[in-house]
mmCIF file of C-alpha atoms and ligand atoms in Angstrom:
data_model
loop_
_atom_site.group_PDB
_atom_site.id
_atom_site.type_symbol
_atom_site.label_atom_id
_atom_site.label_comp_id
_atom_site.label_asym_id
_atom_site.label_seq_id
_atom_site.Cartn_x
_atom_site.Cartn_y
_atom_site.Cartn_z
ATOM 1 C CA UNK A 621 2.446 59.035 28.735
ATOM 2 C CA UNK A 622 4.997 57.099 30.706
ATOM 3 C CA UNK A 623 8.253 56.390 29.353
ATOM 4 C CA UNK A 624 9.986 58.822 31.480
ATOM 5 C CA UNK A 625 8.694 57.954 34.510
ATOM 6 C CA UNK A 626 11.665 56.397 36.690
ATOM 7 C CA UNK A 627 11.482 54.084 39.307
ATOM 8 C CA UNK A 628 9.498 55.089 42.595
ATOM 9 C CA UNK A 629 10.933 54.930 46.652
ATOM 10 C CA UNK A 630 10.032 52.166 48.105
ATOM 11 C CA UNK A 631 7.212 52.113 50.391
ATOM 12 C CA UNK A 632 6.056 55.052 48.667
ATOM 13 C CA UNK A 633 3.089 53.826 45.721
ATOM 14 C CA UNK A 634 -0.485 54.097 46.653
ATOM 15 C CA UNK A 635 -0.708 49.588 45.734
ATOM 16 C CA UNK A 636 2.080 48.239 47.552
ATOM 17 C CA UNK A 637 -0.208 46.906 50.096
ATOM 18 C CA UNK A 638 -3.354 46.573 48.675
ATOM 19 C CA UNK A 639 -4.761 43.064 49.137
ATOM 20 C CA UNK A 640 -8.458 43.593 47.448
ATOM 21 C CA UNK A 641 -9.310 41.538 44.553
ATOM 22 C CA UNK A 642 -9.282 42.431 41.144
ATOM 23 C CA UNK A 643 -6.726 43.114 37.996
ATOM 24 C CA UNK A 644 -4.208 45.690 37.640
ATOM 25 C CA UNK A 645 -3.981 47.503 34.080
ATOM 26 C CA UNK A 646 -1.640 49.761 32.663
ATOM 27 C CA UNK A 647 -2.308 54.015 33.580
ATOM 28 C CA UNK A 648 -1.217 54.679 30.291
ATOM 29 C CA UNK A 649 -3.285 52.854 27.881
ATOM 30 C CA UNK A 650 -5.434 50.674 29.852
ATOM 31 C CA UNK A 651 -4.140 47.036 28.860
ATOM 32 C CA UNK A 652 -4.329 44.339 31.276
ATOM 33 C CA UNK A 653 -1.189 43.717 32.584
ATOM 34 C CA UNK A 654 -1.554 41.650 36.216
ATOM 35 C CA UNK A 655 -4.255 39.448 38.568
ATOM 36 C CA UNK A 656 -4.465 40.493 41.873
ATOM 37 C CA UNK A 657 -4.257 36.212 42.656
ATOM 38 C CA UNK A 658 -0.492 37.084 41.303
ATOM 39 C CA UNK A 659 0.279 39.386 43.382
ATOM 40 C CA UNK A 660 2.382 38.609 47.385
ATOM 41 C CA UNK A 661 4.671 40.577 49.681
ATOM 42 C CA UNK A 662 8.069 40.722 48.954
ATOM 43 C CA UNK A 663 9.332 42.761 51.443
ATOM 44 C CA UNK A 664 10.819 45.370 48.484
ATOM 45 C CA UNK A 665 8.806 48.233 48.724
ATOM 46 C CA UNK A 666 6.372 48.047 45.803
ATOM 47 C CA UNK A 667 4.019 46.015 44.353
ATOM 48 C CA UNK A 668 5.149 42.520 43.406
ATOM 49 C CA UNK A 669 3.616 39.645 41.984
ATOM 50 C CA UNK A 670 4.731 36.417 41.011
ATOM 51 C CA UNK A 671 3.297 36.295 37.030
ATOM 52 C CA UNK A 672 1.559 38.218 34.265
ATOM 53 C CA UNK A 673 -1.786 38.236 33.599
ATOM 54 C CA UNK A 674 -0.927 36.925 30.233
ATOM 55 C CA UNK A 675 2.911 36.411 28.333
ATOM 56 C CA UNK A 676 2.182 38.409 25.442
ATOM 57 C CA UNK A 677 1.198 41.934 28.140
ATOM 58 C CA UNK A 678 4.040 43.251 29.005
ATOM 59 C CA UNK A 679 7.656 42.518 26.944
ATOM 60 C CA UNK A 680 10.934 42.598 28.381
ATOM 61 C CA UNK A 681 14.301 44.070 27.860
ATOM 62 C CA UNK A 682 17.723 44.208 29.351
ATOM 63 C CA UNK A 683 19.168 47.351 31.196
ATOM 64 C CA UNK A 684 22.182 47.891 32.234
ATOM 65 C CA UNK A 685 21.623 51.310 33.798
ATOM 66 C CA UNK A 686 22.589 51.765 37.729
ATOM 67 C CA UNK A 687 26.089 49.698 37.419
ATOM 68 C CA UNK A 688 23.826 46.412 36.941
ATOM 69 C CA UNK A 689 22.209 44.324 34.049
ATOM 70 C CA UNK A 690 18.537 44.248 35.141
ATOM 71 C CA UNK A 691 14.926 43.539 33.016
ATOM 72 C CA UNK A 692 12.735 46.073 32.080
ATOM 73 C CA UNK A 693 9.123 44.844 32.225
ATOM 74 C CA UNK A 694 7.496 47.297 29.438
ATOM 75 C CA UNK A 695 3.853 47.419 28.993
ATOM 76 C CA UNK A 696 3.842 45.733 25.246
ATOM 77 C CA UNK A 697 0.415 47.672 24.069
ATOM 78 C CA UNK A 698 1.762 51.278 24.744
ATOM 79 C CA UNK A 699 6.219 50.666 25.485
ATOM 80 C CA UNK A 700 5.278 52.827 29.417
ATOM 81 C CA UNK A 701 8.247 51.471 31.378
ATOM 82 C CA UNK A 702 6.380 49.556 34.433
ATOM 83 C CA UNK A 703 8.957 48.229 36.640
ATOM 84 C CA UNK A 704 11.643 45.738 36.505
ATOM 85 C CA UNK A 705 11.390 41.361 36.870
ATOM 86 C CA UNK A 706 13.789 39.593 39.492
ATOM 87 C CA UNK A 707 14.588 35.843 39.290
ATOM 88 C CA UNK A 708 14.408 35.305 43.470
ATOM 89 C CA UNK A 709 10.883 35.236 43.332
ATOM 90 C CA UNK A 710 8.620 32.410 44.642
ATOM 91 C CA UNK A 711 7.368 29.588 43.264
ATOM 92 C CA UNK A 712 5.449 28.681 40.558
ATOM 93 C CA UNK A 713 7.879 31.014 38.725
ATOM 94 C CA UNK A 714 9.903 31.647 40.649
ATOM 95 C CA UNK A 715 10.014 35.373 39.067
ATOM 96 C CA UNK A 716 9.732 38.073 41.019
ATOM 97 C CA UNK A 717 7.658 41.344 39.284
ATOM 98 C CA UNK A 718 8.755 44.758 40.705
ATOM 99 C CA UNK A 719 5.787 46.842 39.421
ATOM 100 C CA UNK A 720 5.483 50.791 40.211
ATOM 101 C CA UNK A 721 2.137 51.706 41.808
ATOM 102 C CA UNK A 722 2.552 54.869 39.738
ATOM 103 C CA UNK A 723 2.145 52.815 36.327
ATOM 104 C CA UNK A 724 -0.781 50.658 37.405
ATOM 105 C CA UNK A 725 -4.152 51.264 37.570
ATOM 106 C CA UNK A 726 -6.036 49.094 40.251
ATOM 107 C CA UNK A 727 -9.522 47.578 39.159
ATOM 108 C CA UNK A 728 -11.662 46.511 41.707
ATOM 109 C CA UNK A 729 -13.302 43.184 40.955
ATOM 110 C CA UNK A 730 -16.821 42.627 39.877
ATOM 111 C CA UNK A 731 -19.812 41.632 42.632
ATOM 112 C CA UNK A 732 -20.228 37.931 42.706
ATOM 113 C CA UNK A 733 -22.652 37.622 39.338
ATOM 114 C CA UNK A 734 -24.977 35.360 41.314
ATOM 115 C CA UNK A 735 -25.639 38.308 44.258
ATOM 116 C CA UNK A 736 -27.594 40.614 41.696
ATOM 117 C CA UNK A 737 -31.403 40.153 41.346
ATOM 118 C CA UNK A 738 -32.013 41.478 38.236
HETATM 119 ZN ZN1 LIG B 1494 0.392 50.648 28.089
#
């Protein structure tokens, strides 16, 4: 379980600069959370997405810790802490999901099926 995981140091995560096509799943339970086509470089030092793979993939919770009020992002299926969401993201959502690499498991896109010979 990743429930006790805190925020990893910026620019330390394995997925910060990853641009490969694919999907990001919850490392704890495998639930599909984010897709590479909503990932962008926010400069924050954490993997950033402007949208989730589906609206019921995550749950949001008010987080008043550390002397500020933020919105915590949790896996809807297993409750693992994923990161936080901020309202300074790009269009069309205006959201920035700031997610810890270690909460995610990247799954590369499968090769184009039309190339297969079988
Ligand atoms: Zn999960």
